C-alpha positions in Angstrom: 20.1 -35.6 2.2 17.9 -32.6 3.1 18.5 -29.5 1.1 19.1 -26.3 3.0 17.2 -23.1 2.1 19.1 -20.1 3.2 18.3 -16.4 3.7 19.8 -14.8 0.5 22.0 -11.7 0.6 20.0 -9.1 -1.4 22.8 -6.5 -1.9 26.1 -5.7 -0.3 24.5 -3.5 2.5 22.0 -6.1 3.7 22.5 -7.0 7.3 19.2 -8.8 8.1 16.3 -10.5 6.2 12.9 -11.2 7.5 10.5 -14.1 6.7 7.3 -12.1 5.9 5.1 -15.1 5.3 5.5 -18.9 4.9 3.5 -20.2 1.8 4.1 -23.8 2.9 3.9 -25.6 6.2 6.0 -28.4 7.7 5.2 -31.7 6.0 3.7 -30.0 2.9 4.8 -31.3 -0.5 6.6 -28.9 -2.8 8.0 -29.0 -6.3 11.2 -27.3 -7.5 10.4 -23.7 -8.3 7.3 -23.4 -6.0 7.3 -20.2 -3.9 7.7 -21.4 -0.4 8.1 -18.1 1.5 8.1 -14.3 1.1 11.1 -12.5 2.5 12.0 -8.9 2.9 15.2 -6.9 3.6 15.8 -3.2 4.2 14.8 -2.3 0.6 13.6 -5.4 -1.2 10.7 -7.9 -0.9 10.8 -11.1 -2.9 9.7 -14.8 -2.9 12.0 -17.7 -2.2 11.5 -20.8 -4.5 12.0 -24.4 -3.5 15.4 -25.6 -4.8 14.2 -29.2 -5.1 11.1 -31.5 -5.2 10.1 -33.0 -1.9 8.5 -31.8 1.4 9.1 -29.1 3.9 10.9 -31.0 6.6 11.5 -28.3 9.1 10.9 -24.5 9.3 13.8 -22.9 11.2 12.7 -19.2 11.2 9.2 -18.1 12.2 7.3 -15.4 10.4 8.3 -11.9 11.4 11.8 -13.0 12.6 14.9 -11.2 11.2 18.0 -13.2 10.7 21.4 -12.5 9.0 22.0 -13.5 5.4 23.2 -17.2 5.1 21.0 -18.4 7.9 19.1 -21.7 7.1 15.4 -20.9 7.2 14.1 -24.3 6.3 14.9 -27.8 4.9 13.5 -29.5 1.8 13.8 -33.3 1.4 12.0 -36.6 1.1 9.3 -37.2 3.8 11.3 -40.1 5.3 14.5 -38.0 5.7 15.5 -36.6 9.1 17.0 -33.2 9.7 20.1 -33.3 11.9 19.5 -32.5 15.5 21.9 -29.6 15.3 19.5 -27.8 13.0 17.6 -26.1 15.8 15.0 -23.6 14.7 15.5 -19.9 15.5 13.4 -19.2 18.6 11.3 -16.2 19.0 12.1 -14.0 21.9 8.7 -14.8 23.4 9.5 -18.5 23.4 12.8 -17.9 25.1 11.2 -15.8 27.8 8.6 -18.6 28.3 11.4 -21.1 28.8 13.1 -18.9 31.4 9.8 -18.5 33.2 9.2 -22.2 33.1 12.6 -22.9 34.6 12.1 -20.2 37.3 8.3 -20.1 38.0 7.2 -17.0 39.8 5.5 -17.5 43.1 1.7 -17.6 43.0 0.1 -14.2 43.7 -1.5 -13.7 47.0 -5.3 -13.8 46.9 -6.7 -10.6 48.3 -9.3 -10.9 51.0 -12.8 -10.5 49.8 -14.2 -7.2 51.0 -17.6 -7.3 52.8 -20.3 -5.4 51.0 -22.7 -3.5 53.2 -26.2 -3.9 51.8 -29.7 -4.0 53.2 -31.6 -7.4 52.8 -34.3 -5.8 50.6 -31.6 -4.2 48.4 -29.7 -7.5 48.1 -32.9 -9.3 47.0 -33.6 -6.6 44.4 -30.0 -6.8 43.1 -30.0 -10.6 42.8 -33.4 -10.5 41.0 -32.1 -8.0 38.5 -28.8 -9.8 37.9 -26.7 -6.9 39.3 -23.7 -7.7 41.5 -23.7 -5.7 44.8 -20.0 -5.1 44.3 -20.8 -3.0 41.3 -23.2 -0.7 43.1 -22.0 2.4 44.9 -23.7 2.8 48.3 -25.0 6.1 49.5 -26.2 5.0 52.9 -24.4 5.4 56.2 -20.8 3.9 56.0 -21.3 3.2 52.2 -24.2 0.9 52.8 -26.2 0.0 49.7 -29.8 1.0 49.9 -33.0 0.1 48.0 -32.7 3.5 46.2 -29.1 2.7 45.1 -30.2 -0.6 43.6 -33.1 1.1 41.8 -30.7 3.6 40.3 -28.4 0.8 39.2 -31.3 -1.0 37.5 -32.3 2.2 35.7 -28.7 2.8 34.5 -28.5 -0.8 33.2 -31.7 -0.5 31.2 -30.5 2.8 29.7 -27.2 1.1 28.6 -29.2 -1.7 26.9 -31.3 0.9 25.1 -28.2 2.4 23.6 -27.3 -1.0 22.3 -23.5 -0.6 22.7 -21.9 -4.0 22.7 -19.8 -4.5 25.8 -17.2 -6.6 24.0 -16.5 -3.8 21.5 -15.2 -1.6 24.3 -12.9 -4.4 25.5 -11.5 -5.2 22.1 -7.8 -5.3 21.9 -6.2 -3.1 19.2 -4.3 -4.8 16.4 -0.6 -4.9 17.0 1.6 -5.4 14.0 5.4 -6.0 14.6 7.5 -3.5 12.6 9.9 -5.4 10.3 11.5 -5.4 6.9 11.0 -2.4 4.8 8.7 -0.6 7.2 11.3 -1.0 10.0 14.0 0.5 7.9 11.8 3.4 6.8 10.9 4.1 10.4 14.5 4.0 11.5 15.9 6.2 8.7 13.2 8.8 8.9 13.5 9.1 12.6 17.3 9.3 12.3 17.0 11.9 9.6 14.8 14.2 11.7 17.1 13.7 14.7 20.4 14.3 13.0 19.8 17.1 10.5 18.8 20.7 10.8 15.9 20.5 8.3 14.0 23.5 6.9 11.5 23.5 4.1 10.9 26.5 1.7 8.3 26.6 -1.0 7.6 28.2 -4.4 5.2 27.8 -7.3 6.4 27.5 -10.9 4.2 28.6 -13.8 4.3 25.5 -16.0 1.8 26.7 -18.6 4.4 26.7 -21.4 5.9 23.4 -20.1 2.5 21.7 -20.4 2.1 23.1 -23.9 5.5 21.8 -24.9 4.6 18.4 -23.4 1.5 18.2 -25.5 3.4 19.4 -28.6 6.1 16.7 -28.5 3.8 13.9 -27.2 3.2 12.3 -30.5 6.8 12.6 -31.7 8.2 11.2 -28.5 5.7 8.3 -28.6 6.6 7.4 -32.3 10.4 7.8 -32.0 11.0 6.5 -28.5 7.9 4.6 -27.6 7.6 6.6 -24.4 6.2 9.9 -23.0 7.5 12.8 -20.9 5.9 13.4 -17.6 6.0 16.3 -15.2 8.4 14.3 -13.0 10.8 13.9 -16.0 10.9 17.7 -16.6 11.3 18.4 -12.9 14.2 15.9 -12.7 15.9 17.5 -15.6 15.4 21.0 -14.1 16.8 19.8 -10.8 19.9 18.3 -12.4 20.6 21.5 -14.3 20.1 23.5 -11.1 22.4 21.3 -9.1 25.1 21.9 -11.7 24.6 25.7 -11.1 24.4 25.3 -7.3 26.8 22.4 -6.4 26.4 23.1 -2.6 23.0 21.5 -2.8 24.6 18.3 -4.2 26.3 17.8 -0.9 26.1 15.8 2.4 27.0 16.5 6.0 29.2 13.6 7.4 31.5 13.5 10.4 31.5 17.3 10.8 32.5 17.7 7.2 30.6 19.0 4.2 31.1 16.6 1.3 30.3 18.1 -2.1 29.8 15.6 -4.9 31.2 16.1 -8.4 28.6 13.7 -10.0 24.9 13.9 -9.6 23.2 10.6 -8.6 19.5 11.4 -8.6 17.1 9.5 -6.3 13.5 9.2 -7.3 11.2 8.3 -4.3 8.9 5.6 -5.5 5.8 4.3 -3.6 5.5 0.5 -3.5 2.9 -1.7 -2.0 4.5 -1.9 1.5 6.5 1.3 1.7 8.8 3.6 -0.2 11.9 2.9 -2.3 14.4 5.3 -3.9 15.8 4.1 -7.2 19.0 6.0 -8.2 19.8 7.5 -11.6 23.5 7.5 -11.6 25.5 10.2 -13.4 22.2 12.0 -14.2 24.1 15.0 -15.4 25.3 13.1 -18.5 21.8 12.0 -19.6 19.4 13.7 -22.0 15.8 14.4 -21.1 14.7 11.3 -23.1 17.3 9.0 -21.6 16.5 10.3 -18.1 12.8 9.8 -18.6 13.2 6.2 -19.8 15.5 5.2 -16.9 13.2 6.8 -14.3 10.3 4.7 -15.7 12.3 1.5 -16.0 13.7 1.7 -12.5 10.4 2.7 -10.9 8.7 -0.2 -12.6 11.4 -2.6 -11.4 11.1 -1.2 -7.8 7.4 -1.7 -7.8 7.8 -5.3 -9.0 10.4 -6.0 -6.4 13.1 -6.7 -9.0 15.4 -3.7 -8.6 18.7 -4.8 -7.0 19.5 -3.1 -3.7 22.7 -1.7 -5.1 20.6 0.5 -7.5 18.9 2.1 -4.5 22.0 3.4 -2.8 24.4 6.3 -3.2 22.0 9.1 -4.3 23.2 12.7 -3.8 19.9 14.4 -4.2 16.3 13.1 -4.1 12.9 14.1 -5.7 9.7 13.1 -4.1 6.3 13.6 -5.8 2.8 13.5 -4.3 1.2 15.3 -7.2 -0.7 12.2 -8.3 -2.4 12.2 -4.9 -3.6 15.8 -5.3 -1.2 17.2 -2.6 0.2 20.7 -3.1 2.9 21.7 -0.7 4.3 19.2 1.8 7.4 18.7 4.0 9.6 16.0 2.4 12.1 14.5 4.9 15.8 14.3 3.9 17.2 11.0 2.7 20.4 10.8 4.9 23.1 12.0 4.5 21.9 14.2 1.6 21.5 17.9 2.0 18.4 18.4 -0.1 15.2 16.8 -1.3 12.7 18.4 -3.7 8.9 17.8 -3.2 6.7 18.1 -6.2 2.9 18.8 -5.8 -0.1 18.7 -8.1 -0.5 21.1 -11.0 -3.5 23.4 -10.6 -5.1 26.1 -12.7 -5.1 29.6 -11.0 -6.1 33.1 -11.9 -2.8 35.1 -12.1 -2.2 38.8 -12.9 0.0 39.1 -16.1 0.6 42.8 -16.2 -2.8 44.4 -15.7 -4.7 41.4 -17.0 -5.9 38.3 -15.3 -5.0 35.0 -17.0 -5.6 31.3 -16.3 -2.2 29.8 -15.6 -1.0 26.3 -14.6 1.1 26.4 -11.5 3.2 23.6 -9.9 4.0 23.7 -6.1 7.6 22.9 -5.2 8.8 22.2 -1.6 12.5 22.1 -1.0 13.8 20.6 2.3 17.5 21.3 3.0 20.0 20.7 5.7 20.8 24.1 7.4 24.1 22.7 8.5 25.3 22.5 4.9 23.8 25.7 3.5 21.7 28.7 4.5 18.3 29.9 3.3 19.6 32.3 0.6 21.6 29.7 -1.4 18.8 27.2 -0.9 16.2 29.7 -2.3 18.5 30.5 -5.2 18.6 26.8 -6.1 14.8 26.6 -6.0 14.5 29.7 -8.0 16.8 28.2 -10.7 14.6 25.0 -10.8 11.6 27.3 -11.1 13.2 29.2 -14.0 14.0 26.1 -16.0 10.4 24.8 -15.5 9.0 28.2 -16.7 11.3 28.3 -19.7 11.2 24.6 -20.7 13.0 25.1 -24.0 16.2 25.8 -22.1 16.1 22.2 -20.7 16.3 20.9 -24.3 19.3 22.9 -25.4 
């Protein structure tokens, strides 16, 4: 009896899964454990393995098609087995439209009458000899008649075009059209919803992280020996943000149903770039973790997200998010809120700058910070106070260790 391969439910919030790519075709032999397809949900991409030895008897869901969890996407069995007739494949919308059109064919279009081209006999012979259609020539004679001079002008223009060596087919090339599905579809929907539904404003500051970088270098060897890890700028920023959220709980809030909801716990989202988009692993109860524990969990969850192994449940429920583009050399930017959160902190690249310290100019390392907040939840002054607190912790890094 054929074995059903179903679209798995990758997390409680999953509503739809998409077959990104079929690795096997109908009739192709497979072994148990062979990757037969790549699937994607709102937050996860993974491969589906064959549950048994045999052949792919029928593919029910085409590539790029989204279906609910539990839908049979294909059947595995012996080559001589037949799939029940009720197991009809999921049809693409295009196919359905073609069936409707076949059942109700449109009447053939009326052929327009061929317009008569006015052209002198000499001009016609010249055009035919040069391979130019009279229909393509604009006549300047009486009543739009094409003259000898018009053909000569058309021949000269054609020669000039050939000299430029511009391939005609390149102009007519169709652009590549990629259907939006899976992770990219969810990112598009959520970011558009975020900008439509929240009153977003971004403010910026620079933090002097000269002492922080010195501390990072000082403890590097000890951290590596004792914990087998290292502390990054993101780890320090995360710790500073958590401490600042404790001092400014209004930033650890959300706007929902005309109500401001302020959370008692801090669940920190860390925006993580993956191959096909962006995921946000969540560090739950971040306020209860030490700097070392925080750093280890950030690295572990980011690695799992990039490998496609982080469960969807661990990418939900954040109360505040950090997004870093420092590795890409970006300074200030405008991070978009992760709905329904009231704040997201953007972290840029550290750069060395000449700064006045008293009457002297010194070389200092400065870190750009960009805070986007929901103006429905809090105003500019409290948002600036929060960012100032983050800046203060980063400029006095020892206070984050106490």
